[in-house]
Structure formats: structure tokens, C-alpha cells
Amino acid sequence: MKKLMKNSVFRVLIIIAGNFSLGVFLFTYIIPNSLSSSFTIWLTIALFAVFMLVFTITMLCEICYDEASKHLVISADLKKAYEWMMRMKKLDVLGWYKDRYHVFLTIYYRDSVMMEELEKLLEDKNFHENQSMELVYHYNKFIVSIYNNDEELVNASYNKITDIYTENIGKKNSRTALIYSLPMINAELHYYFKRYKKANIALKNVNTAKSNKRELAHYYYLKACVLFHNGNKAESGKNIELASEVYPQGQFIKELGVEGRYA
């Protein structure tokens, strides 16, 4: 988390130092020693300018992404995270950050209980470009199908998720980002099928020490739902309070409730 907070300042310094170094290199070495005609000089300057522009835009996108991540992970401020992510999208003229943008939108739509928007987003072909994005696709299909009470799709999506985890857990040099908690996914599945005791056991396997505020809110919220249906309404209420405390902007906490939760 401290690393995230320092990244933005570091990237600004990189932009300044990088552009300055390129300018010095161009005008003190390349042009005096390698170029003779005015055409080649101006062509080289133009190419360097394009490179510097791309470099600057890339670093600015990284800054926006770092700020969005900081607000989401550290502050649990979904609105500010969304604002920074929209800035990144506007700057990303080359489309190099579309994966990060789409992953963030799945979080934003889910936490805002915008399931129709989430379902429509998952139609984008970008979710099938690599296995990491395939995992994001199947996980969010799993969430949407729970919300829509589509038992067949719940099982199908869950099987796809576990296949990806089975293939990659313990695999050396795996490029697939396993960004979701498998015990939480198991708890979601058991809860959906009203296997509340199994859901509670799965929740005990969640490593909350490594969870950020948003992830903790989902953990406390699901635990509240499980406890409620296990007849422990007092503890359920405490966990709802904990979820609301760590993630005040988590609309799912207020909107879905614990009695008829499907997302």
C-alpha cells in the first residue's frame, strides 16, 4: 500500500527526467554527430517528439491507474477510483490499458449492484484475449448468474473458474493472474445452494490478513448472510456493521440485504 502511495510521485519524476534526458541526447549528440541535412534533422526531431509523447501518455496512464488503485484498495473510495479510471481511459489513446479498465468496471458495476451493465460489459471480446481475462469473465458470469438465480450458469461458471485455478496453482512461470479468493468463491457457491454450514467452513479458509478493505467488506457481508441463515442474527448484524464501516460506498451492503441475497 505504501508502494502505491509513492508510485505517482515517482512516475512524475520519471516523466520529467526521461523527457529531459531524451532532449539532451537528441540535441547534444544525435543531431551534431549523425545528421547533416535539414530534412533528416526535422524527421529525427519529429520521431523523438512522438516517442516522448507516447512515453508521457503512458506514464500519465500509470499515474491514473495508481491513483485509482489507491482509492479503491487503501481508501475504499469507489467514486474517486472511478474518476481516476475515467481519466486513464481518456488518456489511453493506444488502448494499452483496456484490460485494467475492463477489470475495474467489473468491480464498479458489481459493487454498485449494476448487474445489467455488468452483464453487457462481459460481452466485450477483450475478456477472451488471454486466460487472466477469461478468469475475470467467468468469475463475473458466476456473480451475475447468482444474482439472476440461474443455477445452470452458476455451476458452469464455477467449473470454469476452478479449471483455471487447477491448471495454474503451483505452476511455474504462469502468466495467469489468479486475482480472486478461491475460498470466497467456494463460500459464494455453498451460500447460493443454501449449504450454509459448508459456506461457513469455506469462509474460515479466507486469508483476511491479505485482504484489502473492499475484499474485507465482501467477506464480512457474505459472513453476515451465512450467519443470518444459520440463525445467528446478532453476529450477522455485527458483520454487516463491519462491512459498512470498511466500505461505506459498497452499495451491495445496503441494497441487497442478508435475507434474500443473490450477489
PDB file of C-alpha atoms in Angstrom:
ATOM      1  CA  MET A   1       0.000   0.000   0.000  1.00  0.00           C
ATOM      2  CA  LYS A   2       2.863   2.372   0.791  1.00  0.00           C
ATOM      3  CA  LYS A   3       4.285   1.480  -2.600  1.00  0.00           C
ATOM      4  CA  LEU A   4       1.059   2.600  -4.281  1.00  0.00           C
ATOM      5  CA  MET A   5       1.194   5.940  -2.486  1.00  0.00           C
ATOM      6  CA  LYS A   6       4.773   6.594  -3.644  1.00  0.00           C
ATOM      7  CA  ASN A   7       4.290   5.437  -7.237  1.00  0.00           C
ATOM      8  CA  SER A   8       2.566   8.574  -8.552  1.00  0.00           C
ATOM      9  CA  VAL A   9       5.343  10.934  -7.389  1.00  0.00           C
ATOM     10  CA  PHE A  10       7.953   8.527  -8.724  1.00  0.00           C
ATOM     11  CA  ARG A  11       6.281   8.393 -12.145  1.00  0.00           C
ATOM     12  CA  VAL A  12       6.099  12.202 -12.381  1.00  0.00           C
ATOM     13  CA  LEU A  13       9.843  12.322 -11.743  1.00  0.00           C
ATOM     14  CA  ILE A  14      10.358   9.662 -14.428  1.00  0.00           C
ATOM     15  CA  ILE A  15       8.382  11.753 -16.953  1.00  0.00           C
ATOM     16  CA  ILE A  16      10.458  14.865 -16.227  1.00  0.00           C
ATOM     17  CA  ALA A  17      13.804  13.065 -16.130  1.00  0.00           C
ATOM     18  CA  GLY A  18      13.006  10.885 -19.148  1.00  0.00           C
ATOM     19  CA  ASN A  19      11.932  13.734 -21.416  1.00  0.00           C
ATOM     20  CA  PHE A  20      14.842  15.909 -20.294  1.00  0.00           C
ATOM     21  CA  SER A  21      17.352  13.108 -20.951  1.00  0.00           C
ATOM     22  CA  LEU A  22      15.902  12.392 -24.389  1.00  0.00           C
ATOM     23  CA  GLY A  23      16.054  16.082 -25.291  1.00  0.00           C
ATOM     24  CA  VAL A  24      19.650  16.415 -24.163  1.00  0.00           C
ATOM     25  CA  PHE A  25      20.637  13.234 -26.018  1.00  0.00           C
ATOM     26  CA  LEU A  26      18.943  14.433 -29.210  1.00  0.00           C
ATOM     27  CA  PHE A  27      20.362  17.962 -29.335  1.00  0.00           C
ATOM     28  CA  THR A  28      23.840  17.332 -27.941  1.00  0.00           C
ATOM     29  CA  TYR A  29      24.694  14.009 -29.566  1.00  0.00           C
ATOM     30  CA  ILE A  30      22.355  12.767 -32.324  1.00  0.00           C
ATOM     31  CA  ILE A  31      21.903  15.992 -34.308  1.00  0.00           C
ATOM     32  CA  PRO A  32      25.504  17.338 -34.103  1.00  0.00           C
ATOM     33  CA  ASN A  33      27.215  13.999 -34.757  1.00  0.00           C
ATOM     34  CA  SER A  34      24.916  11.990 -37.014  1.00  0.00           C
ATOM     35  CA  LEU A  35      22.686  14.265 -39.069  1.00  0.00           C
ATOM     36  CA  SER A  36      23.599  16.674 -41.835  1.00  0.00           C
ATOM     37  CA  SER A  37      20.543  17.638 -43.916  1.00  0.00           C
ATOM     38  CA  SER A  38      17.680  19.715 -42.539  1.00  0.00           C
ATOM     39  CA  PHE A  39      15.199  17.026 -43.631  1.00  0.00           C
ATOM     40  CA  THR A  40      16.813  14.279 -41.539  1.00  0.00           C
ATOM     41  CA  ILE A  41      17.180  16.665 -38.604  1.00  0.00           C
ATOM     42  CA  TRP A  42      13.483  17.597 -38.601  1.00  0.00           C
ATOM     43  CA  LEU A  43      12.436  13.987 -39.222  1.00  0.00           C
ATOM     44  CA  THR A  44      14.508  12.848 -36.247  1.00  0.00           C
ATOM     45  CA  ILE A  45      13.086  15.620 -34.063  1.00  0.00           C
ATOM     46  CA  ALA A  46       9.551  14.600 -35.095  1.00  0.00           C
ATOM     47  CA  LEU A  47      10.212  10.931 -34.290  1.00  0.00           C
ATOM     48  CA  PHE A  48      11.707  11.827 -30.920  1.00  0.00           C
ATOM     49  CA  ALA A  49       8.707  14.078 -30.215  1.00  0.00           C
ATOM     50  CA  VAL A  50       6.301  11.210 -30.965  1.00  0.00           C
ATOM     51  CA  PHE A  51       8.296   8.871 -28.744  1.00  0.00           C
ATOM     52  CA  MET A  52       8.345  11.421 -25.911  1.00  0.00           C
ATOM     53  CA  LEU A  53       4.591  11.970 -26.291  1.00  0.00           C
ATOM     54  CA  VAL A  54       3.850   8.228 -26.130  1.00  0.00           C
ATOM     55  CA  PHE A  55       6.189   7.879 -23.150  1.00  0.00           C
ATOM     56  CA  THR A  56       4.487  10.776 -21.338  1.00  0.00           C
ATOM     57  CA  ILE A  57       0.966   9.478 -22.040  1.00  0.00           C
ATOM     58  CA  THR A  58       1.960   6.001 -20.841  1.00  0.00           C
ATOM     59  CA  MET A  59       3.355   7.369 -17.590  1.00  0.00           C
ATOM     60  CA  LEU A  60       0.249   9.528 -17.070  1.00  0.00           C
ATOM     61  CA  CYS A  61      -1.923   6.431 -17.567  1.00  0.00           C
ATOM     62  CA  GLU A  62       0.169   4.646 -14.948  1.00  0.00           C
ATOM     63  CA  ILE A  63      -0.323   7.566 -12.554  1.00  0.00           C
ATOM     64  CA  CYS A  64      -4.097   7.481 -13.083  1.00  0.00           C
ATOM     65  CA  TYR A  65      -4.147   3.724 -12.552  1.00  0.00           C
ATOM     66  CA  ASP A  66      -2.057   4.013  -9.383  1.00  0.00           C
ATOM     67  CA  GLU A  67      -4.399   6.684  -8.022  1.00  0.00           C
ATOM     68  CA  ALA A  68      -7.485   4.619  -8.894  1.00  0.00           C
ATOM     69  CA  SER A  69      -5.948   1.578  -7.188  1.00  0.00           C
ATOM     70  CA  LYS A  70      -5.012   3.634  -4.133  1.00  0.00           C
ATOM     71  CA  HIS A  71      -8.545   4.970  -3.723  1.00  0.00           C
ATOM     72  CA  LEU A  72     -10.080   1.529  -4.251  1.00  0.00           C
ATOM     73  CA  VAL A  73      -7.660  -0.590  -2.204  1.00  0.00           C
ATOM     74  CA  ILE A  74      -6.497   1.777   0.553  1.00  0.00           C
ATOM     75  CA  SER A  75      -9.338   4.277   0.943  1.00  0.00           C
ATOM     76  CA  ALA A  76     -12.229   2.101  -0.290  1.00  0.00           C
ATOM     77  CA  ASP A  77     -13.452   5.182  -2.154  1.00  0.00           C
ATOM     78  CA  LEU A  78     -15.167   3.759  -5.227  1.00  0.00           C
ATOM     79  CA  LYS A  79     -16.262   7.142  -6.598  1.00  0.00           C
ATOM     80  CA  LYS A  80     -12.774   8.649  -6.625  1.00  0.00           C
ATOM     81  CA  ALA A  81     -11.335   5.425  -8.009  1.00  0.00           C
ATOM     82  CA  TYR A  82     -13.876   5.642 -10.847  1.00  0.00           C
ATOM     83  CA  GLU A  83     -12.925   9.265 -11.574  1.00  0.00           C
ATOM     84  CA  TRP A  84      -9.234   8.377 -11.879  1.00  0.00           C
ATOM     85  CA  MET A  85     -10.006   5.356 -14.028  1.00  0.00           C
ATOM     86  CA  MET A  86     -12.041   7.535 -16.411  1.00  0.00           C
ATOM     87  CA  ARG A  87      -9.056   9.888 -16.698  1.00  0.00           C
ATOM     88  CA  MET A  88      -6.889   6.914 -17.585  1.00  0.00           C
ATOM     89  CA  LYS A  89      -9.359   5.797 -20.243  1.00  0.00           C
ATOM     90  CA  LYS A  90      -9.333   9.247 -21.882  1.00  0.00           C
ATOM     91  CA  LEU A  91      -5.532   9.239 -21.988  1.00  0.00           C
ATOM     92  CA  ASP A  92      -5.266   5.662 -23.250  1.00  0.00           C
ATOM     93  CA  VAL A  93      -5.479   6.548 -26.949  1.00  0.00           C
ATOM     94  CA  LEU A  94      -3.465   3.451 -27.897  1.00  0.00           C
ATOM     95  CA  GLY A  95      -5.693   1.042 -25.956  1.00  0.00           C
ATOM     96  CA  TRP A  96      -2.827  -0.417 -23.947  1.00  0.00           C
ATOM     97  CA  TYR A  97      -4.779  -0.238 -20.672  1.00  0.00           C
ATOM     98  CA  LYS A  98      -8.102  -1.695 -21.771  1.00  0.00           C
ATOM     99  CA  ASP A  99      -7.615  -4.840 -19.636  1.00  0.00           C
ATOM    100  CA  ARG A 100      -7.192  -2.783 -16.464  1.00  0.00           C
ATOM    101  CA  TYR A 101     -10.146  -0.590 -17.410  1.00  0.00           C
ATOM    102  CA  HIS A 102     -12.456  -3.550 -18.004  1.00  0.00           C
ATOM    103  CA  VAL A 103     -11.392  -5.300 -14.793  1.00  0.00           C
ATOM    104  CA  PHE A 104     -12.085  -2.123 -12.838  1.00  0.00           C
ATOM    105  CA  LEU A 105     -15.523  -1.761 -14.430  1.00  0.00           C
ATOM    106  CA  THR A 106     -16.461  -5.277 -13.300  1.00  0.00           C
ATOM    107  CA  ILE A 107     -15.651  -4.189  -9.741  1.00  0.00           C
ATOM    108  CA  TYR A 108     -17.508  -0.904 -10.098  1.00  0.00           C
ATOM    109  CA  TYR A 109     -20.653  -2.470 -11.551  1.00  0.00           C
ATOM    110  CA  ARG A 110     -20.728  -5.329  -9.066  1.00  0.00           C
ATOM    111  CA  ASP A 111     -20.233  -3.146  -6.005  1.00  0.00           C
ATOM    112  CA  SER A 112     -22.833  -0.680  -7.294  1.00  0.00           C
ATOM    113  CA  VAL A 113     -25.299  -3.541  -7.968  1.00  0.00           C
ATOM    114  CA  MET A 114     -25.443  -2.601 -11.658  1.00  0.00           C
ATOM    115  CA  MET A 115     -25.867  -6.164 -12.853  1.00  0.00           C
ATOM    116  CA  GLU A 116     -27.374  -5.360 -16.250  1.00  0.00           C
ATOM    117  CA  GLU A 117     -24.398  -3.129 -17.032  1.00  0.00           C
ATOM    118  CA  LEU A 118     -22.014  -5.822 -15.806  1.00  0.00           C
ATOM    119  CA  GLU A 119     -23.674  -8.468 -17.951  1.00  0.00           C
ATOM    120  CA  LYS A 120     -23.473  -6.215 -21.013  1.00  0.00           C
ATOM    121  CA  LEU A 121     -19.821  -5.401 -20.297  1.00  0.00           C
ATOM    122  CA  LEU A 122     -18.951  -9.112 -20.302  1.00  0.00           C
ATOM    123  CA  GLU A 123     -19.977  -9.285 -23.968  1.00  0.00           C
ATOM    124  CA  ASP A 124     -16.770  -7.415 -24.866  1.00  0.00           C
ATOM    125  CA  LYS A 125     -14.334  -9.652 -26.757  1.00  0.00           C
ATOM    126  CA  ASN A 126     -11.467  -8.294 -24.656  1.00  0.00           C
ATOM    127  CA  PHE A 127     -12.461 -10.762 -21.923  1.00  0.00           C
ATOM    128  CA  HIS A 128     -11.317 -13.623 -24.156  1.00  0.00           C
ATOM    129  CA  GLU A 129      -7.875 -12.349 -25.190  1.00  0.00           C
ATOM    130  CA  ASN A 130      -5.913 -14.229 -22.511  1.00  0.00           C
ATOM    131  CA  GLN A 131      -6.530 -16.586 -19.611  1.00  0.00           C
ATOM    132  CA  SER A 132      -6.322 -13.841 -16.974  1.00  0.00           C
ATOM    133  CA  MET A 133      -9.194 -12.026 -18.664  1.00  0.00           C
ATOM    134  CA  GLU A 134     -11.027 -15.332 -19.145  1.00  0.00           C
ATOM    135  CA  LEU A 135     -10.900 -15.764 -15.373  1.00  0.00           C
ATOM    136  CA  VAL A 136     -12.356 -12.267 -14.885  1.00  0.00           C
ATOM    137  CA  TYR A 137     -15.080 -13.171 -17.378  1.00  0.00           C
ATOM    138  CA  HIS A 138     -16.067 -16.467 -15.746  1.00  0.00           C
ATOM    139  CA  TYR A 139     -15.911 -15.041 -12.222  1.00  0.00           C
ATOM    140  CA  ASN A 140     -18.244 -12.192 -13.092  1.00  0.00           C
ATOM    141  CA  LYS A 141     -20.516 -14.540 -15.034  1.00  0.00           C
ATOM    142  CA  PHE A 142     -20.649 -16.536 -11.801  1.00  0.00           C
ATOM    143  CA  ILE A 143     -21.657 -13.410  -9.850  1.00  0.00           C
ATOM    144  CA  VAL A 144     -24.256 -12.345 -12.425  1.00  0.00           C
ATOM    145  CA  SER A 145     -25.747 -15.843 -12.610  1.00  0.00           C
ATOM    146  CA  ILE A 146     -26.085 -15.915  -8.805  1.00  0.00           C
ATOM    147  CA  TYR A 147     -27.869 -12.579  -8.948  1.00  0.00           C
ATOM    148  CA  ASN A 148     -30.131 -13.837 -11.764  1.00  0.00           C
ATOM    149  CA  ASN A 149     -30.721 -17.120  -9.919  1.00  0.00           C
ATOM    150  CA  ASP A 150     -29.516 -19.120 -12.926  1.00  0.00           C
ATOM    151  CA  GLU A 151     -28.466 -22.402 -11.328  1.00  0.00           C
ATOM    152  CA  GLU A 152     -27.125 -23.964 -14.523  1.00  0.00           C
ATOM    153  CA  LEU A 153     -24.885 -20.990 -15.315  1.00  0.00           C
ATOM    154  CA  VAL A 154     -23.740 -20.786 -11.682  1.00  0.00           C
ATOM    155  CA  ASN A 155     -22.405 -24.342 -11.902  1.00  0.00           C
ATOM    156  CA  ALA A 156     -20.934 -23.876 -15.383  1.00  0.00           C
ATOM    157  CA  SER A 157     -19.117 -20.667 -14.417  1.00  0.00           C
ATOM    158  CA  TYR A 158     -17.850 -22.171 -11.168  1.00  0.00           C
ATOM    159  CA  ASN A 159     -16.423 -25.162 -13.046  1.00  0.00           C
ATOM    160  CA  LYS A 160     -14.622 -22.851 -15.497  1.00  0.00           C
ATOM    161  CA  ILE A 161     -13.119 -20.901 -12.590  1.00  0.00           C
ATOM    162  CA  THR A 162     -11.887 -23.997 -10.772  1.00  0.00           C
ATOM    163  CA  ASP A 163     -10.440 -25.392 -14.019  1.00  0.00           C
ATOM    164  CA  ILE A 164      -8.301 -22.260 -14.401  1.00  0.00           C
ATOM    165  CA  TYR A 165      -7.154 -22.409 -10.774  1.00  0.00           C
ATOM    166  CA  THR A 166      -6.367 -26.133 -11.003  1.00  0.00           C
ATOM    167  CA  GLU A 167      -4.307 -25.525 -14.134  1.00  0.00           C
ATOM    168  CA  ASN A 168      -2.293 -22.643 -12.681  1.00  0.00           C
ATOM    169  CA  ILE A 169      -1.902 -23.112  -8.915  1.00  0.00           C
ATOM    170  CA  GLY A 170       1.684 -24.145  -8.263  1.00  0.00           C
ATOM    171  CA  LYS A 171       2.580 -23.806 -11.936  1.00  0.00           C
ATOM    172  CA  LYS A 172       5.970 -22.214 -12.545  1.00  0.00           C
ATOM    173  CA  ASN A 173       6.062 -19.131 -14.780  1.00  0.00           C
ATOM    174  CA  SER A 174       2.277 -18.995 -15.017  1.00  0.00           C
ATOM    175  CA  ARG A 175       1.124 -15.762 -16.655  1.00  0.00           C
ATOM    176  CA  THR A 176      -2.441 -16.102 -15.416  1.00  0.00           C
ATOM    177  CA  ALA A 177      -3.317 -13.665 -12.630  1.00  0.00           C
ATOM    178  CA  LEU A 178      -5.363 -15.547 -10.024  1.00  0.00           C
ATOM    179  CA  ILE A 179      -6.817 -12.369  -8.545  1.00  0.00           C
ATOM    180  CA  TYR A 180      -9.817 -13.845  -6.737  1.00  0.00           C
ATOM    181  CA  SER A 181     -10.013 -15.743  -3.455  1.00  0.00           C
ATOM    182  CA  LEU A 182     -10.980 -19.341  -4.203  1.00  0.00           C
ATOM    183  CA  PRO A 183     -12.281 -19.928  -0.632  1.00  0.00           C
ATOM    184  CA  MET A 184     -14.567 -16.892  -1.099  1.00  0.00           C
ATOM    185  CA  ILE A 185     -15.802 -18.310  -4.399  1.00  0.00           C
ATOM    186  CA  ASN A 186     -16.485 -21.645  -2.691  1.00  0.00           C
ATOM    187  CA  ALA A 187     -18.370 -19.829   0.061  1.00  0.00           C
ATOM    188  CA  GLU A 188     -20.434 -17.968  -2.554  1.00  0.00           C
ATOM    189  CA  LEU A 189     -21.327 -21.258  -4.228  1.00  0.00           C
ATOM    190  CA  HIS A 190     -22.317 -23.000  -0.984  1.00  0.00           C
ATOM    191  CA  TYR A 191     -24.339 -19.994   0.123  1.00  0.00           C
ATOM    192  CA  TYR A 192     -26.231 -19.875  -3.164  1.00  0.00           C
ATOM    193  CA  PHE A 193     -27.197 -23.539  -2.820  1.00  0.00           C
ATOM    194  CA  LYS A 194     -28.205 -22.929   0.819  1.00  0.00           C
ATOM    195  CA  ARG A 195     -25.396 -25.080   2.187  1.00  0.00           C
ATOM    196  CA  TYR A 196     -24.809 -22.609   4.988  1.00  0.00           C
ATOM    197  CA  LYS A 197     -22.583 -24.776   7.189  1.00  0.00           C
ATOM    198  CA  LYS A 198     -20.263 -25.509   4.258  1.00  0.00           C
ATOM    199  CA  ALA A 199     -20.268 -21.815   3.375  1.00  0.00           C
ATOM    200  CA  ASN A 200     -19.169 -21.003   6.915  1.00  0.00           C
ATOM    201  CA  ILE A 201     -16.327 -23.551   6.700  1.00  0.00           C
ATOM    202  CA  ALA A 202     -15.187 -22.063   3.375  1.00  0.00           C
ATOM    203  CA  LEU A 203     -15.161 -18.570   4.898  1.00  0.00           C
ATOM    204  CA  LYS A 204     -12.806 -19.777   7.630  1.00  0.00           C
ATOM    205  CA  ASN A 205     -10.274 -20.564   4.879  1.00  0.00           C
ATOM    206  CA  VAL A 206     -10.259 -16.986   3.566  1.00  0.00           C
ATOM    207  CA  ASN A 207      -6.971 -15.226   4.307  1.00  0.00           C
ATOM    208  CA  THR A 208      -8.347 -11.914   5.591  1.00  0.00           C
ATOM    209  CA  ALA A 209      -4.844 -10.774   6.609  1.00  0.00           C
ATOM    210  CA  LYS A 210      -4.043 -10.283   2.915  1.00  0.00           C
ATOM    211  CA  SER A 211      -7.400  -8.738   2.013  1.00  0.00           C
ATOM    212  CA  ASN A 212      -7.850  -5.056   1.199  1.00  0.00           C
ATOM    213  CA  LYS A 213     -10.777  -3.010   2.532  1.00  0.00           C
ATOM    214  CA  ARG A 214     -13.070  -3.796  -0.371  1.00  0.00           C
ATOM    215  CA  GLU A 215     -12.341  -7.520  -0.149  1.00  0.00           C
ATOM    216  CA  LEU A 216     -12.901  -7.414   3.609  1.00  0.00           C
ATOM    217  CA  ALA A 217     -16.283  -5.768   3.069  1.00  0.00           C
ATOM    218  CA  HIS A 218     -17.364  -8.601   0.765  1.00  0.00           C
ATOM    219  CA  TYR A 219     -16.061 -11.117   3.290  1.00  0.00           C
ATOM    220  CA  TYR A 220     -17.937  -9.530   6.218  1.00  0.00           C
ATOM    221  CA  TYR A 221     -21.059  -9.169   4.123  1.00  0.00           C
ATOM    222  CA  LEU A 222     -21.112 -12.791   2.983  1.00  0.00           C
ATOM    223  CA  LYS A 223     -20.356 -13.906   6.537  1.00  0.00           C
ATOM    224  CA  ALA A 224     -23.306 -11.820   7.748  1.00  0.00           C
ATOM    225  CA  CYS A 225     -25.565 -13.553   5.221  1.00  0.00           C
ATOM    226  CA  VAL A 226     -24.354 -17.008   6.245  1.00  0.00           C
ATOM    227  CA  LEU A 227     -24.726 -16.250   9.963  1.00  0.00           C
ATOM    228  CA  PHE A 228     -28.216 -14.872   9.407  1.00  0.00           C
ATOM    229  CA  HIS A 229     -29.370 -18.075   7.732  1.00  0.00           C
ATOM    230  CA  ASN A 230     -27.650 -20.136  10.412  1.00  0.00           C
ATOM    231  CA  GLY A 231     -29.873 -18.376  12.948  1.00  0.00           C
ATOM    232  CA  ASN A 232     -27.207 -16.125  14.477  1.00  0.00           C
ATOM    233  CA  LYS A 233     -28.790 -12.742  13.793  1.00  0.00           C
ATOM    234  CA  ALA A 234     -26.773 -10.872  16.425  1.00  0.00           C
ATOM    235  CA  GLU A 235     -23.409 -11.827  14.893  1.00  0.00           C
ATOM    236  CA  SER A 236     -24.861 -11.265  11.439  1.00  0.00           C
ATOM    237  CA  GLY A 237     -25.676  -7.678  12.381  1.00  0.00           C
ATOM    238  CA  LYS A 238     -22.157  -7.111  13.706  1.00  0.00           C
ATOM    239  CA  ASN A 239     -20.651  -8.285  10.429  1.00  0.00           C
ATOM    240  CA  ILE A 240     -22.958  -6.026   8.416  1.00  0.00           C
ATOM    241  CA  GLU A 241     -21.708  -3.127  10.537  1.00  0.00           C
ATOM    242  CA  LEU A 242     -18.102  -4.155   9.898  1.00  0.00           C
ATOM    243  CA  ALA A 243     -18.730  -4.345   6.148  1.00  0.00           C
ATOM    244  CA  SER A 244     -20.338  -0.887   6.123  1.00  0.00           C
ATOM    245  CA  GLU A 245     -17.529   0.535   8.238  1.00  0.00           C
ATOM    246  CA  VAL A 246     -14.682  -0.577   5.965  1.00  0.00           C
ATOM    247  CA  TYR A 247     -16.543   0.121   2.706  1.00  0.00           C
ATOM    248  CA  PRO A 248     -19.202   2.840   3.150  1.00  0.00           C
ATOM    249  CA  GLN A 249     -19.708   3.132  -0.615  1.00  0.00           C
ATOM    250  CA  GLY A 250     -20.425  -0.576  -1.054  1.00  0.00           C
ATOM    251  CA  GLN A 251     -23.940  -0.251  -2.411  1.00  0.00           C
ATOM    252  CA  PHE A 252     -24.446  -4.027  -2.302  1.00  0.00           C
ATOM    253  CA  ILE A 253     -24.390  -3.911   1.516  1.00  0.00           C
ATOM    254  CA  LYS A 254     -27.342  -1.517   1.662  1.00  0.00           C
ATOM    255  CA  GLU A 255     -29.307  -2.693  -1.341  1.00  0.00           C
ATOM    256  CA  LEU A 256     -29.220  -6.489  -1.231  1.00  0.00           C
ATOM    257  CA  GLY A 257     -29.659  -7.195   2.477  1.00  0.00           C
ATOM    258  CA  VAL A 258     -28.986 -10.528   4.166  1.00  0.00           C
ATOM    259  CA  GLU A 259     -32.320 -12.314   3.854  1.00  0.00           C
ATOM    260  CA  GLY A 260     -32.635 -12.694   0.104  1.00  0.00           C
ATOM    261  CA  ARG A 261     -29.083 -12.100  -1.044  1.00  0.00           C
ATOM    262  CA  TYR A 262     -28.156 -13.342  -4.517  1.00  0.00           C
ATOM    263  CA  ALA A 263     -24.985 -11.326  -5.260  1.00  0.00           C
TER     264      ALA A 263
END
